Amino acid sequence: MPQRRKPDATPLSLSVDRSDPTAPVVSVGGDLAYTTAAPLRAEVDRLLAARPATLVLDFADLVFLDSTGLSVIVHAWREGQQAGTTIELRAVPRFLATILDMTGVTALLDRPAVGGRPAPGSIASA
């Protein structure tokens, strides 16, 4: 019986634009999955430690997302709530918008932050 070859994963790419310290932008590309999610989670934690007003996650170059990748987005929201930081998703591809809607994460991101400060969690599709 021939061995099935596993499809090649697209490596995760991350870059951070800190030109506005009140709203750093993390650009995420490639596969956000079990084997690649740790660097994004660590970067989110590092950025939230500075308590910016907003943390932007830009998914313009995202290719794939699994449940671990989704959990990083929820983690960012949860930690942002504690830090008083709004989490904004930018350039959300259609497949990610569908996943966010189906899992209820869109509604979660739209909930107000602790203390009543609005947290729009703006989700703009590409």
PDB file of C-alpha atoms in Angstrom:
ATOM      1  CA  MET A   1       0.000   0.000   0.000  1.00  0.00           C
ATOM      2  CA  PRO A   2       1.527   3.381  -0.980  1.00  0.00           C
ATOM      3  CA  GLN A   3       2.232   5.820   1.818  1.00  0.00           C
ATOM      4  CA  ARG A   4       0.194   8.997   1.757  1.00  0.00           C
ATOM      5  CA  ARG A   5       2.284  12.128   1.846  1.00  0.00           C
ATOM      6  CA  LYS A   6       1.184  14.777   4.313  1.00  0.00           C
ATOM      7  CA  PRO A   7       0.450  18.106   2.654  1.00  0.00           C
ATOM      8  CA  ASP A   8       3.107  20.703   3.301  1.00  0.00           C
ATOM      9  CA  ALA A   9       2.106  23.338   5.806  1.00  0.00           C
ATOM     10  CA  THR A  10       2.683  26.981   5.045  1.00  0.00           C
ATOM     11  CA  PRO A  11       4.946  28.368   7.775  1.00  0.00           C
ATOM     12  CA  LEU A  12       3.502  31.036  10.028  1.00  0.00           C
ATOM     13  CA  SER A  13       4.793  34.530   9.354  1.00  0.00           C
ATOM     14  CA  LEU A  14       4.515  37.337  11.898  1.00  0.00           C
ATOM     15  CA  SER A  15       5.497  40.959  11.802  1.00  0.00           C
ATOM     16  CA  VAL A  16       4.688  43.703  14.273  1.00  0.00           C
ATOM     17  CA  ASP A  17       4.232  47.376  13.444  1.00  0.00           C
ATOM     18  CA  ARG A  18       4.763  49.384  16.625  1.00  0.00           C
ATOM     19  CA  SER A  19       4.716  52.798  14.924  1.00  0.00           C
ATOM     20  CA  ASP A  20       1.626  53.636  17.004  1.00  0.00           C
ATOM     21  CA  PRO A  21       2.343  52.318  20.520  1.00  0.00           C
ATOM     22  CA  THR A  22      -1.331  52.714  21.461  1.00  0.00           C
ATOM     23  CA  ALA A  23      -2.366  50.337  18.646  1.00  0.00           C
ATOM     24  CA  PRO A  24       0.332  47.872  17.555  1.00  0.00           C
ATOM     25  CA  VAL A  25      -0.492  45.817  14.466  1.00  0.00           C
ATOM     26  CA  VAL A  26       0.450  42.145  14.236  1.00  0.00           C
ATOM     27  CA  SER A  27       0.380  40.884  10.645  1.00  0.00           C
ATOM     28  CA  VAL A  28      -0.229  37.140  10.498  1.00  0.00           C
ATOM     29  CA  GLY A  29       0.344  35.017   7.418  1.00  0.00           C
ATOM     30  CA  GLY A  30       0.548  31.361   6.472  1.00  0.00           C
ATOM     31  CA  ASP A  31      -0.944  28.616   8.619  1.00  0.00           C
ATOM     32  CA  LEU A  32      -2.137  29.417  12.135  1.00  0.00           C
ATOM     33  CA  ALA A  33      -2.394  25.900  13.500  1.00  0.00           C
ATOM     34  CA  TYR A  34      -1.388  23.587  16.343  1.00  0.00           C
ATOM     35  CA  THR A  35       2.219  23.371  15.188  1.00  0.00           C
ATOM     36  CA  THR A  36       2.624  27.096  14.453  1.00  0.00           C
ATOM     37  CA  ALA A  37       0.436  29.043  16.922  1.00  0.00           C
ATOM     38  CA  ALA A  38       2.858  29.417  19.864  1.00  0.00           C
ATOM     39  CA  PRO A  39       4.841  32.390  18.465  1.00  0.00           C
ATOM     40  CA  LEU A  40       1.642  34.397  17.859  1.00  0.00           C
ATOM     41  CA  ARG A  41       0.338  33.650  21.342  1.00  0.00           C
ATOM     42  CA  ALA A  42       3.675  34.713  22.862  1.00  0.00           C
ATOM     43  CA  GLU A  43       3.709  37.936  20.813  1.00  0.00           C
ATOM     44  CA  VAL A  44       0.122  38.748  21.823  1.00  0.00           C
ATOM     45  CA  ASP A  45       1.056  38.278  25.492  1.00  0.00           C
ATOM     46  CA  ARG A  46       4.165  40.457  25.074  1.00  0.00           C
ATOM     47  CA  LEU A  47       2.197  43.254  23.426  1.00  0.00           C
ATOM     48  CA  LEU A  48      -0.710  43.117  25.883  1.00  0.00           C
ATOM     49  CA  ALA A  49       1.734  43.431  28.798  1.00  0.00           C
ATOM     50  CA  ALA A  50       2.227  47.057  27.675  1.00  0.00           C
ATOM     51  CA  ARG A  51      -1.570  47.599  27.892  1.00  0.00           C
ATOM     52  CA  PRO A  52      -2.121  49.358  24.559  1.00  0.00           C
ATOM     53  CA  ALA A  53      -5.571  50.819  23.922  1.00  0.00           C
ATOM     54  CA  THR A  54      -5.990  48.527  20.894  1.00  0.00           C
ATOM     55  CA  LEU A  55      -4.209  45.476  19.554  1.00  0.00           C
ATOM     56  CA  VAL A  56      -4.773  44.873  15.847  1.00  0.00           C
ATOM     57  CA  LEU A  57      -4.440  41.392  14.355  1.00  0.00           C
ATOM     58  CA  ASP A  58      -4.147  41.675  10.563  1.00  0.00           C
ATOM     59  CA  PHE A  59      -4.981  38.430   8.766  1.00  0.00           C
ATOM     60  CA  ALA A  60      -4.502  39.594   5.154  1.00  0.00           C
ATOM     61  CA  ASP A  61      -1.998  36.806   4.425  1.00  0.00           C
ATOM     62  CA  LEU A  62      -3.604  34.023   6.475  1.00  0.00           C
ATOM     63  CA  VAL A  63      -3.903  30.778   4.504  1.00  0.00           C
ATOM     64  CA  PHE A  64      -5.254  28.303   7.073  1.00  0.00           C
ATOM     65  CA  LEU A  65      -6.585  28.260  10.624  1.00  0.00           C
ATOM     66  CA  ASP A  66      -7.385  25.313  12.894  1.00  0.00           C
ATOM     67  CA  SER A  67      -8.935  25.180  16.363  1.00  0.00           C
ATOM     68  CA  THR A  68      -5.621  26.055  18.018  1.00  0.00           C
ATOM     69  CA  GLY A  69      -5.358  29.167  15.863  1.00  0.00           C
ATOM     70  CA  LEU A  70      -8.922  30.078  16.804  1.00  0.00           C
ATOM     71  CA  SER A  71      -8.034  29.616  20.471  1.00  0.00           C
ATOM     72  CA  VAL A  72      -5.207  32.170  20.081  1.00  0.00           C
ATOM     73  CA  ILE A  73      -7.762  34.748  18.906  1.00  0.00           C
ATOM     74  CA  VAL A  74     -10.001  33.963  21.895  1.00  0.00           C
ATOM     75  CA  HIS A  75      -6.952  34.109  24.195  1.00  0.00           C
ATOM     76  CA  ALA A  76      -6.095  37.561  22.812  1.00  0.00           C
ATOM     77  CA  TRP A  77      -9.651  38.722  23.510  1.00  0.00           C
ATOM     78  CA  ARG A  78      -9.662  37.292  27.042  1.00  0.00           C
ATOM     79  CA  GLU A  79      -6.280  38.787  27.931  1.00  0.00           C
ATOM     80  CA  GLY A  80      -7.270  42.049  26.258  1.00  0.00           C
ATOM     81  CA  GLN A  81     -10.325  42.199  28.493  1.00  0.00           C
ATOM     82  CA  GLN A  82      -8.063  41.931  31.540  1.00  0.00           C
ATOM     83  CA  ALA A  83      -5.665  44.585  30.194  1.00  0.00           C
ATOM     84  CA  GLY A  84      -8.436  46.954  29.064  1.00  0.00           C
ATOM     85  CA  THR A  85      -7.292  46.515  25.451  1.00  0.00           C
ATOM     86  CA  THR A  86      -9.623  46.307  22.471  1.00  0.00           C
ATOM     87  CA  ILE A  87      -8.781  43.478  20.071  1.00  0.00           C
ATOM     88  CA  GLU A  88      -9.409  44.433  16.452  1.00  0.00           C
ATOM     89  CA  LEU A  89      -9.260  41.964  13.587  1.00  0.00           C
ATOM     90  CA  ARG A  90      -8.307  43.435  10.230  1.00  0.00           C
ATOM     91  CA  ALA A  91      -8.339  42.054   6.665  1.00  0.00           C
ATOM     92  CA  VAL A  92     -10.221  38.932   7.726  1.00  0.00           C
ATOM     93  CA  PRO A  93     -10.417  36.408   4.864  1.00  0.00           C
ATOM     94  CA  ARG A  94     -13.838  34.974   4.074  1.00  0.00           C
ATOM     95  CA  PHE A  95     -12.988  31.516   5.467  1.00  0.00           C
ATOM     96  CA  LEU A  96     -11.927  33.049   8.799  1.00  0.00           C
ATOM     97  CA  ALA A  97     -15.013  35.268   8.982  1.00  0.00           C
ATOM     98  CA  THR A  98     -17.166  32.167   8.470  1.00  0.00           C
ATOM     99  CA  ILE A  99     -15.330  30.285  11.243  1.00  0.00           C
ATOM    100  CA  LEU A 100     -15.610  33.262  13.606  1.00  0.00           C
ATOM    101  CA  ASP A 101     -19.354  33.541  12.936  1.00  0.00           C
ATOM    102  CA  MET A 102     -20.060  29.808  13.216  1.00  0.00           C
ATOM    103  CA  THR A 103     -18.192  29.489  16.518  1.00  0.00           C
ATOM    104  CA  GLY A 104     -19.651  32.633  18.091  1.00  0.00           C
ATOM    105  CA  VAL A 105     -16.276  34.375  18.315  1.00  0.00           C
ATOM    106  CA  THR A 106     -17.583  37.339  16.298  1.00  0.00           C
ATOM    107  CA  ALA A 107     -20.162  37.989  19.012  1.00  0.00           C
ATOM    108  CA  LEU A 108     -17.500  37.526  21.686  1.00  0.00           C
ATOM    109  CA  LEU A 109     -15.274  40.161  20.073  1.00  0.00           C
ATOM    110  CA  ASP A 110     -18.223  42.559  19.949  1.00  0.00           C
ATOM    111  CA  ARG A 111     -18.770  42.380  23.734  1.00  0.00           C
ATOM    112  CA  PRO A 112     -17.830  45.454  25.756  1.00  0.00           C
ATOM    113  CA  ALA A 113     -14.548  45.433  27.629  1.00  0.00           C
ATOM    114  CA  VAL A 114     -14.349  45.202  31.402  1.00  0.00           C
ATOM    115  CA  GLY A 115     -15.439  48.488  32.946  1.00  0.00           C
ATOM    116  CA  GLY A 116     -17.915  49.224  30.140  1.00  0.00           C
ATOM    117  CA  ARG A 117     -15.347  50.592  27.692  1.00  0.00           C
ATOM    118  CA  PRO A 118     -16.532  49.696  24.205  1.00  0.00           C
ATOM    119  CA  ALA A 119     -14.626  46.891  22.515  1.00  0.00           C
ATOM    120  CA  PRO A 120     -15.885  46.822  18.952  1.00  0.00           C
ATOM    121  CA  GLY A 121     -13.597  43.997  17.848  1.00  0.00           C
ATOM    122  CA  SER A 122     -14.012  45.383  14.364  1.00  0.00           C
ATOM    123  CA  ILE A 123     -13.914  42.513  11.928  1.00  0.00           C
ATOM    124  CA  ALA A 124     -13.365  43.782   8.398  1.00  0.00           C
ATOM    125  CA  SER A 125     -13.486  41.130   5.706  1.00  0.00           C
ATOM    126  CA  ALA A 126     -11.149  41.083   2.754  1.00  0.00           C
TER     127      ALA A 126
END
